[in-house]
Coordinates of C-alpha atoms and ligand atoms in Angstrom, one line a residue:
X1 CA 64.0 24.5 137.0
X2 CA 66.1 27.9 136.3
X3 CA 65.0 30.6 139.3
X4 CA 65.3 32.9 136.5
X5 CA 62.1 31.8 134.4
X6 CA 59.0 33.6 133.9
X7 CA 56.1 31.7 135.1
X8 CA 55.0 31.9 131.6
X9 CA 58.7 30.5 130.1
X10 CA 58.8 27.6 132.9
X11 CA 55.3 26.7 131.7
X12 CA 56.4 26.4 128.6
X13 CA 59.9 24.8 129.3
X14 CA 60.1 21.9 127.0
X15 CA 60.8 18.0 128.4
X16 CA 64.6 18.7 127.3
X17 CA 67.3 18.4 129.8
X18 CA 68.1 21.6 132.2
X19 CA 71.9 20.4 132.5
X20 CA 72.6 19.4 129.0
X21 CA 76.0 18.7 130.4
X22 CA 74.9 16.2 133.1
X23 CA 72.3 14.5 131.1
X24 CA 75.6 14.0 128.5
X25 CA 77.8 12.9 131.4
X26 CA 75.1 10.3 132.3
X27 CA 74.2 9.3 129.2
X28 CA 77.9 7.9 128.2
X29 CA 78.1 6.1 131.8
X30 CA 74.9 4.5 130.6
X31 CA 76.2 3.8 126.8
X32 CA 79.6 2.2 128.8
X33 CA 77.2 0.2 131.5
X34 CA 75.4 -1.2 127.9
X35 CA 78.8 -2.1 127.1
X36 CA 79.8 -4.2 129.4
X37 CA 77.0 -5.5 129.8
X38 CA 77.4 -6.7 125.8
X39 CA 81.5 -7.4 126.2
X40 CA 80.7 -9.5 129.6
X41 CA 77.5 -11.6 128.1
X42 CA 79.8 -14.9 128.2
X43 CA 80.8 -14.9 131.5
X44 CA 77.5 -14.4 133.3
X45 CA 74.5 -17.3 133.2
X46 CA 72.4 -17.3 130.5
X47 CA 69.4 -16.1 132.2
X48 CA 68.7 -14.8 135.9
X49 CA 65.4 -14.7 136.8
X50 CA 64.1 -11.8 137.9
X51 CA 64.0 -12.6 142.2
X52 CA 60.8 -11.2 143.9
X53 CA 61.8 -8.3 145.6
X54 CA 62.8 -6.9 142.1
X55 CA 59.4 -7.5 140.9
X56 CA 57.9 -5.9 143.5
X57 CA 60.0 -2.9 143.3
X58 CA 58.8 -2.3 140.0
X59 CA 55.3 -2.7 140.4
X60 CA 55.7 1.5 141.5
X61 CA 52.3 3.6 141.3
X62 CA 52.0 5.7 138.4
X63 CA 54.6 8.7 138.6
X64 CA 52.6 11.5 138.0
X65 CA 56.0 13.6 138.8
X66 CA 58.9 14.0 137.4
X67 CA 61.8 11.2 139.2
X68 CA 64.8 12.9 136.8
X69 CA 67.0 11.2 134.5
X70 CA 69.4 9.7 137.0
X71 CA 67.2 8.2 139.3
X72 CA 65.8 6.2 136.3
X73 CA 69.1 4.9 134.8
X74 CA 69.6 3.8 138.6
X75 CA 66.4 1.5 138.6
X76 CA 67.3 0.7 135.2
X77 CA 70.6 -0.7 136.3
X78 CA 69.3 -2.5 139.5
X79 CA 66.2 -3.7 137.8
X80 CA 65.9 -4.4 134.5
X81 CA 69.4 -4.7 133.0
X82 CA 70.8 -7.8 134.5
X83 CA 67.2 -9.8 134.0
X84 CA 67.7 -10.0 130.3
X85 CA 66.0 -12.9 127.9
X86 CA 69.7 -14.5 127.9
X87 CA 70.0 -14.5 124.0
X88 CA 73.0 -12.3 124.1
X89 CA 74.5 -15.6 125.1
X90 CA 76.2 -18.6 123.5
X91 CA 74.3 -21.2 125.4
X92 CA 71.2 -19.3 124.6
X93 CA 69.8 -22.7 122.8
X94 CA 66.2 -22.0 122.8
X95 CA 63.1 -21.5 120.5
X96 CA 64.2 -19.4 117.8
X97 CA 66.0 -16.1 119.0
X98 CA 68.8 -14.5 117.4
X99 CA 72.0 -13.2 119.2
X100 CA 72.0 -9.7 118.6
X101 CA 75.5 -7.3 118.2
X102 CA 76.9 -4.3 119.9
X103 CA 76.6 -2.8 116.6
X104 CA 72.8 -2.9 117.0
X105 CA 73.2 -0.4 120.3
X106 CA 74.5 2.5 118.3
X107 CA 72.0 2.3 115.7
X108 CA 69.3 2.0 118.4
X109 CA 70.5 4.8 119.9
X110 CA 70.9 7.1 116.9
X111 CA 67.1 6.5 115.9
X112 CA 66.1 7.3 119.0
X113 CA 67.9 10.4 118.3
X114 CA 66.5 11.0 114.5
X115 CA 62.9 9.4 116.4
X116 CA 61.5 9.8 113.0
X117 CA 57.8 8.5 111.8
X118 CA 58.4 6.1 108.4
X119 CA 54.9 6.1 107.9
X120 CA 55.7 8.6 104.9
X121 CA 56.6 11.8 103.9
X122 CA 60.3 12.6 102.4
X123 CA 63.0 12.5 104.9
X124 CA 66.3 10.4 105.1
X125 CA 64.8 7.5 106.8
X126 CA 62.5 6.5 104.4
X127 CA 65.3 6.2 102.1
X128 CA 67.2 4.2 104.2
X129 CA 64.5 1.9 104.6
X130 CA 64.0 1.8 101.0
X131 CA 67.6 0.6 100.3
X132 CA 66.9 -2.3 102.9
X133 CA 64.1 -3.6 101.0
X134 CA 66.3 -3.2 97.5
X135 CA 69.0 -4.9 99.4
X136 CA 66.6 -8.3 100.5
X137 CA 64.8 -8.0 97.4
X138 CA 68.0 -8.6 95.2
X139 CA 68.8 -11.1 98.3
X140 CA 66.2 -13.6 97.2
X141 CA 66.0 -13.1 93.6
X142 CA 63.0 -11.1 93.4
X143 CA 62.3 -8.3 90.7
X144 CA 63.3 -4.7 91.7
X145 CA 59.6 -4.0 90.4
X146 CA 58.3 -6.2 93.6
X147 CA 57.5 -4.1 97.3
X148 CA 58.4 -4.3 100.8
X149 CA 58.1 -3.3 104.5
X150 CA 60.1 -3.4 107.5
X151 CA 58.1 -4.8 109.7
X152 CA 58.5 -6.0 113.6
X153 CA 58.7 -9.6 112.6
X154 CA 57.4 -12.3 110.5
X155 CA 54.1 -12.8 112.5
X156 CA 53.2 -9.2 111.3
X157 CA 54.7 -10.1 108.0
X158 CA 52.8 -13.0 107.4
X159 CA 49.7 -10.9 108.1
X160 CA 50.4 -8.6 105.7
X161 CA 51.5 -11.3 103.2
X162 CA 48.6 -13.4 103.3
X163 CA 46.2 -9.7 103.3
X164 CA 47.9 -9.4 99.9
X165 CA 46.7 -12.9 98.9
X166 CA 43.0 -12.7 100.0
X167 CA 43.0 -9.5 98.2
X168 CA 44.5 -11.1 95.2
X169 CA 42.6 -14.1 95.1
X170 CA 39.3 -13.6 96.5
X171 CA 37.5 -13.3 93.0
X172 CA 35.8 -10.4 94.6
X173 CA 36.2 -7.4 95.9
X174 CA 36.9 -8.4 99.5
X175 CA 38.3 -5.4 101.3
X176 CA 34.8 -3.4 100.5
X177 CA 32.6 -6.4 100.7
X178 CA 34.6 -8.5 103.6
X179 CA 34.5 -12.2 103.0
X180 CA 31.8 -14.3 101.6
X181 CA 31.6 -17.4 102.4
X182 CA 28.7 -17.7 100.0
X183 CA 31.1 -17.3 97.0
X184 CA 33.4 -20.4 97.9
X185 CA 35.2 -20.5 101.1
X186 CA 38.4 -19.1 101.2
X187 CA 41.0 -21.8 102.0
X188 CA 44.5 -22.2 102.4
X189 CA 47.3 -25.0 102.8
X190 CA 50.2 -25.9 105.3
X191 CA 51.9 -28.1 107.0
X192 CA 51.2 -29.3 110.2
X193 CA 54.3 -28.5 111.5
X194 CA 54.0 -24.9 109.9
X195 CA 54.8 -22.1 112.5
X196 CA 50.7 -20.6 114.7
X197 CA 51.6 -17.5 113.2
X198 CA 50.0 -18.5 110.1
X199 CA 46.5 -19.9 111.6
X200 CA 46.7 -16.7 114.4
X201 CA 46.5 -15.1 110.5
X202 CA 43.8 -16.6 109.1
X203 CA 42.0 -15.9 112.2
X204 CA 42.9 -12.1 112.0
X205 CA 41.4 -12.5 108.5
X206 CA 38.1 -13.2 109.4
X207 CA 38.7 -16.7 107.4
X208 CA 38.5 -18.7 110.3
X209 CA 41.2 -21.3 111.7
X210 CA 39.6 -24.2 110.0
X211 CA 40.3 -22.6 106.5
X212 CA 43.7 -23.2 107.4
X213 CA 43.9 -26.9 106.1
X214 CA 47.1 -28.8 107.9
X215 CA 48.6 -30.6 105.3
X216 CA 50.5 -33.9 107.3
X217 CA 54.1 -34.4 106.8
X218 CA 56.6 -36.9 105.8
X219 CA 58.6 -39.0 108.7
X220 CA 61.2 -36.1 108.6
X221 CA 58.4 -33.2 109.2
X222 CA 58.1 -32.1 105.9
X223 CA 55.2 -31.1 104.1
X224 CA 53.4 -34.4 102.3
X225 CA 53.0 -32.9 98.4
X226 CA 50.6 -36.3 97.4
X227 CA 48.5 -34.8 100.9
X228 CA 48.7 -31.1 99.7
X229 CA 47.7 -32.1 95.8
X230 CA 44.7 -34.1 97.8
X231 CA 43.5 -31.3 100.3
X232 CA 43.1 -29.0 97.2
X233 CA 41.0 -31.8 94.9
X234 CA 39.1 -32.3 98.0
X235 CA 38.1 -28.7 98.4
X236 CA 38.0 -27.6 95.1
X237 CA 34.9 -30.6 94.8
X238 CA 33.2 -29.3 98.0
X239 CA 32.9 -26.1 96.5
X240 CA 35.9 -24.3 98.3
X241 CA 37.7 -21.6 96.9
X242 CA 42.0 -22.5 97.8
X243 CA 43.9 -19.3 97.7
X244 CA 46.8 -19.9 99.1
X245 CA 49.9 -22.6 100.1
X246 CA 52.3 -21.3 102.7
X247 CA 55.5 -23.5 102.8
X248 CA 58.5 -23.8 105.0
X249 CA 62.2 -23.1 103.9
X250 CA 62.7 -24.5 107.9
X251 CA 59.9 -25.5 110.3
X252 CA 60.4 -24.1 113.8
X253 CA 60.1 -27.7 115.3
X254 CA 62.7 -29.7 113.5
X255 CA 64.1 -27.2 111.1
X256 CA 62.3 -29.6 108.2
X257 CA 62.7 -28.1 104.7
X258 CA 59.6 -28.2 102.7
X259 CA 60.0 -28.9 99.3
X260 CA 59.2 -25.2 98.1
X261 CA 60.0 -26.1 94.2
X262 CA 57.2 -28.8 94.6
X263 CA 54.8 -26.5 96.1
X264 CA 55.9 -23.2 93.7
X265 CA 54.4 -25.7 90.7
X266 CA 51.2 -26.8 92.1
X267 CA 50.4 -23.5 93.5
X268 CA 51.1 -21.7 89.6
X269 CA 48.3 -24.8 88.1
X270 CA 45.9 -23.7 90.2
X271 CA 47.0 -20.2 90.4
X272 CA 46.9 -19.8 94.2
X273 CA 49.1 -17.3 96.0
X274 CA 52.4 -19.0 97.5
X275 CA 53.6 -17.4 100.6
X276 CA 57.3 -18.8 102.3
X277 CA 57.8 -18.4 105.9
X278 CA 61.2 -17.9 106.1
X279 CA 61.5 -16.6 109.4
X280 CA 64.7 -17.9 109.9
X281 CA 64.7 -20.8 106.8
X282 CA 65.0 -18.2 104.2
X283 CA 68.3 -17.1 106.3
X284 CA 69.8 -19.9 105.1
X285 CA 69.6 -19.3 101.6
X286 CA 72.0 -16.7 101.8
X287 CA 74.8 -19.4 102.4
X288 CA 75.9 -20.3 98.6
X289 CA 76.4 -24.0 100.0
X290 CA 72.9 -24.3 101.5
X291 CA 71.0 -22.2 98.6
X292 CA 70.1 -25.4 96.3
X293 CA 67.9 -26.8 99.3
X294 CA 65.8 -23.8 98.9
X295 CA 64.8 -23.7 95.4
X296 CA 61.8 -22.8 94.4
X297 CA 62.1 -19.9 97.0
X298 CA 62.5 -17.2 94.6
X299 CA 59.3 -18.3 92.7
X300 CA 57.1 -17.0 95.7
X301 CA 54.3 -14.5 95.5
X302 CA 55.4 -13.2 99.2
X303 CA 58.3 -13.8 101.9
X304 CA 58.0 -13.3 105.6
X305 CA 61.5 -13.3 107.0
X306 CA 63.4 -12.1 110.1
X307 CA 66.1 -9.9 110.5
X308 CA 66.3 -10.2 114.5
X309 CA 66.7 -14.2 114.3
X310 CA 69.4 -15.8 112.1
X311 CA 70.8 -12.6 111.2
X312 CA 71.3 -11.0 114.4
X313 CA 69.8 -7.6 114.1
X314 CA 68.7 -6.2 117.2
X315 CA 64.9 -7.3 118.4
X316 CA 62.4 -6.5 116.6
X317 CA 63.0 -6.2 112.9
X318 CA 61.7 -8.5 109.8
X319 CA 60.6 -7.9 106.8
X320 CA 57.7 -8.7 104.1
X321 CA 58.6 -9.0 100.6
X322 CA 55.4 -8.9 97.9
X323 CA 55.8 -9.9 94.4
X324 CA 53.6 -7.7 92.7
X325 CA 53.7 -4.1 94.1
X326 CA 50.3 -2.9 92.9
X327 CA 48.4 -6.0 94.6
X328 CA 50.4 -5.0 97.8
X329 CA 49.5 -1.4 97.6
X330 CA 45.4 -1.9 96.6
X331 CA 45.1 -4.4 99.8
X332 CA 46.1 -1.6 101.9
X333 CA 45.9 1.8 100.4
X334 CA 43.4 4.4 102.1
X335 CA 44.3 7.7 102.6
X336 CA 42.3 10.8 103.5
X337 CA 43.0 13.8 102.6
X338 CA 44.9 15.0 106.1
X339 CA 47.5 12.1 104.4
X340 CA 47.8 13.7 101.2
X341 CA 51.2 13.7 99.6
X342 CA 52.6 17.1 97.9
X343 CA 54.9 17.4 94.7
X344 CA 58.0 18.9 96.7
X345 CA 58.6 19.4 100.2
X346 CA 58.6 17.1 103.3
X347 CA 54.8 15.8 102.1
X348 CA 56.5 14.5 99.0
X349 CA 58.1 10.9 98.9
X350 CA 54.9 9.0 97.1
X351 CA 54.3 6.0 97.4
X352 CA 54.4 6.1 101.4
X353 CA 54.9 3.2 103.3
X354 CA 51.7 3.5 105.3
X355 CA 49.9 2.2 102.3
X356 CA 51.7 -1.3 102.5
X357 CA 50.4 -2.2 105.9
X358 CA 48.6 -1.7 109.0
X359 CA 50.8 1.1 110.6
X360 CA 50.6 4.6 109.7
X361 CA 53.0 5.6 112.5
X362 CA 56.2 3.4 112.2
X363 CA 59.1 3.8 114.0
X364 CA 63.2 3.6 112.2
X365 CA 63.6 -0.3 112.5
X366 CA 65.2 0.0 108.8
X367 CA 68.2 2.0 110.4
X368 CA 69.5 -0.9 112.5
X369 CA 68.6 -3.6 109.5
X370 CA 70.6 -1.1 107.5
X371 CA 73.9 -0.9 110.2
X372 CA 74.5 -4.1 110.5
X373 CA 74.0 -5.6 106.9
X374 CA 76.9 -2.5 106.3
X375 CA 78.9 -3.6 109.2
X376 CA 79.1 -7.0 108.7
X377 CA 78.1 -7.9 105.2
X378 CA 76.0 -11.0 104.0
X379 CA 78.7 -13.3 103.6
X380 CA 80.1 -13.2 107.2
X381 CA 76.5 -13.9 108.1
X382 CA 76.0 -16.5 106.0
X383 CA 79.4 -17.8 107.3
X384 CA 78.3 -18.2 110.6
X385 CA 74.4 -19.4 109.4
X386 CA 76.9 -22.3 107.9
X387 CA 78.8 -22.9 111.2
X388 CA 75.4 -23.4 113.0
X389 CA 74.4 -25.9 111.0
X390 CA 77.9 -27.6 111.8
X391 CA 77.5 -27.4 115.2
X392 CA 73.7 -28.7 114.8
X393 CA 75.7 -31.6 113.2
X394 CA 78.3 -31.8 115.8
X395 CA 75.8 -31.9 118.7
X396 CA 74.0 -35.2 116.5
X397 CA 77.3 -36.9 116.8
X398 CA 77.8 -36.1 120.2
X399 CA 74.3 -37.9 121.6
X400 CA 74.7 -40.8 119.3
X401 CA 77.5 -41.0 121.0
X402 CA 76.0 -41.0 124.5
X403 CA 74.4 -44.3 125.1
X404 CA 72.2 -42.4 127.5
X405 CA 70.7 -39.9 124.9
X406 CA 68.9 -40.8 121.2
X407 CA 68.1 -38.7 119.3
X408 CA 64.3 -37.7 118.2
X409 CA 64.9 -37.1 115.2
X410 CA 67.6 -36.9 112.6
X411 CA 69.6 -33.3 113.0
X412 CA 68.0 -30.9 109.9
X413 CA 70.3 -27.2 109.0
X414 CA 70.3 -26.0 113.1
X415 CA 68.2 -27.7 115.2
X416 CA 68.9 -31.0 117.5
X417 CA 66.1 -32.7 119.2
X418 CA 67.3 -35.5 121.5
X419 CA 66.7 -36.7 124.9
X420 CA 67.8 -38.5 127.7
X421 CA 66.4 -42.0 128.3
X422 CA 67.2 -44.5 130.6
X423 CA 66.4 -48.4 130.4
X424 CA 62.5 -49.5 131.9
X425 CA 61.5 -46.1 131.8
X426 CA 58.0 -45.4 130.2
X427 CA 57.5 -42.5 128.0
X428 CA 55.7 -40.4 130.9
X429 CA 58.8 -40.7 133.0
X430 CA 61.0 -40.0 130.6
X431 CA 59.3 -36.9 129.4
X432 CA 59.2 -35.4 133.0
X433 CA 63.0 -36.2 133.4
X434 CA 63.7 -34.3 130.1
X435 CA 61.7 -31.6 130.9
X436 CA 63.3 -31.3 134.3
X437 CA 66.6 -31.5 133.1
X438 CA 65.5 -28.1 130.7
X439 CA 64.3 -26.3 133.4
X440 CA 67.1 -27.1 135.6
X441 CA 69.9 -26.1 132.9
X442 CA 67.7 -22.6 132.5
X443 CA 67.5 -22.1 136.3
X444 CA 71.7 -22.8 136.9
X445 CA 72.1 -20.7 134.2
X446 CA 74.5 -23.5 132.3
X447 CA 72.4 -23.3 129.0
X448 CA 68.9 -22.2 127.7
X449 CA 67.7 -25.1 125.2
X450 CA 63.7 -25.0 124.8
X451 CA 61.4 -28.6 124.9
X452 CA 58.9 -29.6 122.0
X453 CA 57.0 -32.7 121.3
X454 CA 57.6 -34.8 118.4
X455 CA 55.8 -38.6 118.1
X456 CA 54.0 -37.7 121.8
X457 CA 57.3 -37.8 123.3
X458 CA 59.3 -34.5 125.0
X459 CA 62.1 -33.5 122.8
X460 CA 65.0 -31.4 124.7
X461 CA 64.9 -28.9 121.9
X462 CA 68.2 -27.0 120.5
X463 CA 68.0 -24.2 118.6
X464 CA 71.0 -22.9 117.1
X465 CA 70.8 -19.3 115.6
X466 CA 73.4 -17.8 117.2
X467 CA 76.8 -16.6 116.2
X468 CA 78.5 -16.7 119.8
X469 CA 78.1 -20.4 120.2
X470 CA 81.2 -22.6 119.8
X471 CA 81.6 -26.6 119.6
X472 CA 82.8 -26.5 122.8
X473 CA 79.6 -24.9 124.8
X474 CA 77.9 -28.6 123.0
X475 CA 80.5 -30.7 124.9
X476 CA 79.3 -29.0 128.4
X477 CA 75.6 -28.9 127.1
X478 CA 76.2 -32.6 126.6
X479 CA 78.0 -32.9 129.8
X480 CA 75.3 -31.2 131.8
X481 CA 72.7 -33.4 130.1
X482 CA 73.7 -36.7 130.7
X483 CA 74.8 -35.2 134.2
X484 CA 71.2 -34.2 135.3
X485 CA 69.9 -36.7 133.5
X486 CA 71.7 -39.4 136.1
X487 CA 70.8 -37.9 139.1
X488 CA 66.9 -37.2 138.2
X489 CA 66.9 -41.1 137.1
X490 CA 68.5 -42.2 140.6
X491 CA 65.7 -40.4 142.5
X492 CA 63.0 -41.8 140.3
Ligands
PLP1 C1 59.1 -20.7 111.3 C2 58.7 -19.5 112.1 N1 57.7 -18.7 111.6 C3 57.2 -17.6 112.2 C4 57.7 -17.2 113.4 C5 57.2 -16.0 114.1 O1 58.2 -15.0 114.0 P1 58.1 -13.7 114.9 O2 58.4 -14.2 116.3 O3 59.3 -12.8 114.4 O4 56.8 -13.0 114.7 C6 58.7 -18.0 114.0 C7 59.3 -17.7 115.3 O5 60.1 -18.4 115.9 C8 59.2 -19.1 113.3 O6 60.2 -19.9 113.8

């Protein structure tokens, strides 16, 4: 602290830098250290786990003083930086994560510089965030009349969606009176291979997880219409009250497509609410080629989709789109007077965005979304949404190939489930080989595929969402496989 202070001015020294010059000095070191780190991701391993004596060099005790800016980017450096998810990476094969871009560290870095609040009010931001919802409106065909938020992700989305639809649907006045059962329970229809976050939201809802009906599938994984038409007869004569049918443009399992235009129809005769996961599904509908699979997609009363997966945004950053504005406004709305808005000035900028969801304080996700639409435009995304799917294909090929692996199911948009089987081995062995052979690829660093279940039996699960990957890093994956595959069988 400057010698020169008044006790009085050093209390009152703000939390800015003393040495504006050094804090700039180290902050470009750390902007070039975050570009290497980006312009290297290929030739490190996908993932390093984090080795004990890391972990135990963060677990510090609480710093009640001040450690200064450059001892911090030095832990930074040494202890979180090089322990990264691995997604940055094109072997990065695993659950659904999306790749990222360098683009995504500027605009990180100038919100945190704008660190503005979009819960409302009428500043830049908001605007910015308003022309990224105009943007994914007009995306998926719906009316500019319709709303939106940027949200974290589609497990908030959903939340939000399916609010909306309770609201809509109840027959009552449900946010005052909270639900009652007595009136018909509230129930709702997906598939059984429809993504938790939509049960973990009927929970949230105070509808309870069995009001969530799972709808079974078809032999590919996608939802059974004949079983959904049923489910609804069935409830409808037990008194039930359906409200809603949430369908798939791409299950996170197989990457099934439900049949949307089927379910669009039956949900408008019995005028339930029809909400579209799209996390990463509705991605695909961007690609002109892949578009006619989706149809009936732009008939829905709500889409929860991610930015952060198939279109590479930066984590976190998804998005809920609502049909009718008003219906998404009344199932939120509530503002006291300290969140009045003015006619001019920075209160101004009605409606605000805090009265679409749960958040009053929200931080600039938009500007990122924003960025990297603008830098890279919907058609070079789309591009390489297409080229995944290729590879998805390509990898098929490549284990039908392989006498050792079969797949577990045929190959649907970007995902490959297969696994390696050897002759006279039961299913129990087999599954502890596969899984083995997942964890090992993870811990060498080779190549990051997840697992999942499909029939009972464990599915080495690929994933692709990610626009580094190239057909060659399938031929190793393969390689690798069939590799570790042989030697767990020989010690069996
Ligand atoms: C089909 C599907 N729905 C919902 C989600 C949840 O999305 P998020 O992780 O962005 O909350 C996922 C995540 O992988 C998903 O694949």
């Amino acid at each position: 602290m400057d010698e020169r202070l008044s006790p009085l001015e050093e209390q009152e020294h703000s939390l800015d830098p003393d040495d504006w010059a050094a804090f700039r000095a180290r902050a470009h070191s750390m902007l070039d250290a975050a570009l290497d780190h980006a312009e290297g991701v290929r030739d490190g391993a996908v993932w390093t786990p984090m080795p004990e004596d890391v972990k135990a060099a963060l677990a510090e005790p609480v710093p009640m003083d001040a450690q200064g800016t450059d001892k911090v980017c030095e832990d930074l450096l040494a202890r979180v930086l090089p322990y990264a998810t691995g997604n940055t990476h094109p072997r990065f094969l695993g659950w659904v994560h999306g790749a990222g871009t360098p683009g995504g560290i500027i605009a990180d870095t100038m919100a945190a510089a704008m660190n503005s609040n979009l819960g409302g009010r009428d500043h830049g931001a908001i605007y910015v965030e308003r022309q990224v919802i105009s943007w994914v409106k007009k995306l998926f065909d719906f009316p500019h009349t319709s709303s939106g938020l940027v949200v974290s992700g589609t497990s908030i989305a959903t939340l939000i969606a399916l609010t909306a639809a309770r609201y809509a649907k109840a027959g009552y006045d449900v946010r005052r009176q909270g639900v009652r059962p007595e009136k018909g329970r509230l129930v709702g229809y997906t598939s059984s291979e429809a993504h938790s976050c939509i049960a973990r939201t009927f929970d949230m809802l105070g509808l309870g997880l069995d009001a969530l009906r799972s709808v079974p599938v078809d032999d590919v994984y996608r939802m059974d219409i004949v079983a959904l038409r049923q489910a609804i007869r069935d409830d409808l004569e037990a008194g039930h009250r359906p409200f809603c049918v949430v369908g798939s443009p791409a299950t996170v399992n197989t990457g099934a497509v439900d049949d949307l235009d089927a379910i669009s129809r039956i949900c408008q005769e019995h005028d339930l609410w029809f909400h579209v996961d799209g996390a990463f599904g509705a991605v695909a509908a961007l690609s002109e080629t892949l578009k006619p699979r989706f149809k009936g997609l732009e008939r829905a009363d709500s889409i929860a989709l991610d930015f952060h997966k198939w279109m590479h945004v930066t984590y976190d950053a998804g998005i809920v789109l609502i049909r009718r504005e008003d219906i998404h406004r009344e199932a939120f709305t509530l503002r006291r007077e300290y969140l009045t808005a003015a006619p001019r000035g920075l209160a101004a900028g009605n409606p605000w965005f805090c009265e679409y969801g749960p958040e009053l304080s929200r931080g600039f996700r938009a500007l990122k979304v924003w960025f990297h639409l603008k830098e890279h435009g919907i058609r070079r995304i789309a591009e390489k949404v297409e080229d995944n799917c290729r590879q998805a294909a390509y990898l098929g090929e490549l284990v039908k190939a392989r006498p050792e692996l079969e797949l577990s199911t045929p190959v649907s948009l970007n995902i490959c489930c297969f696994r390696f089987a050897a002759p006279d081995l039961t299913d129990t062995a087999l599954n502890l080989i596969n899984e083995e052979i997942v964890i090992d690829l993870q811990e060498s660093g080779v190549a990051a595929p997840s697992t999942t279940r499909l029939n009972g039996r464990l599915a080495i699960r690929v994933n692709i969402t990610n626009h580094r990957s190239t057909m060659a890093d399938f031929d190793l994956l393969v390689d690798e496989v069939v590799k570790l595959g042989r030697a767990l069988v020989e010690r069996v």
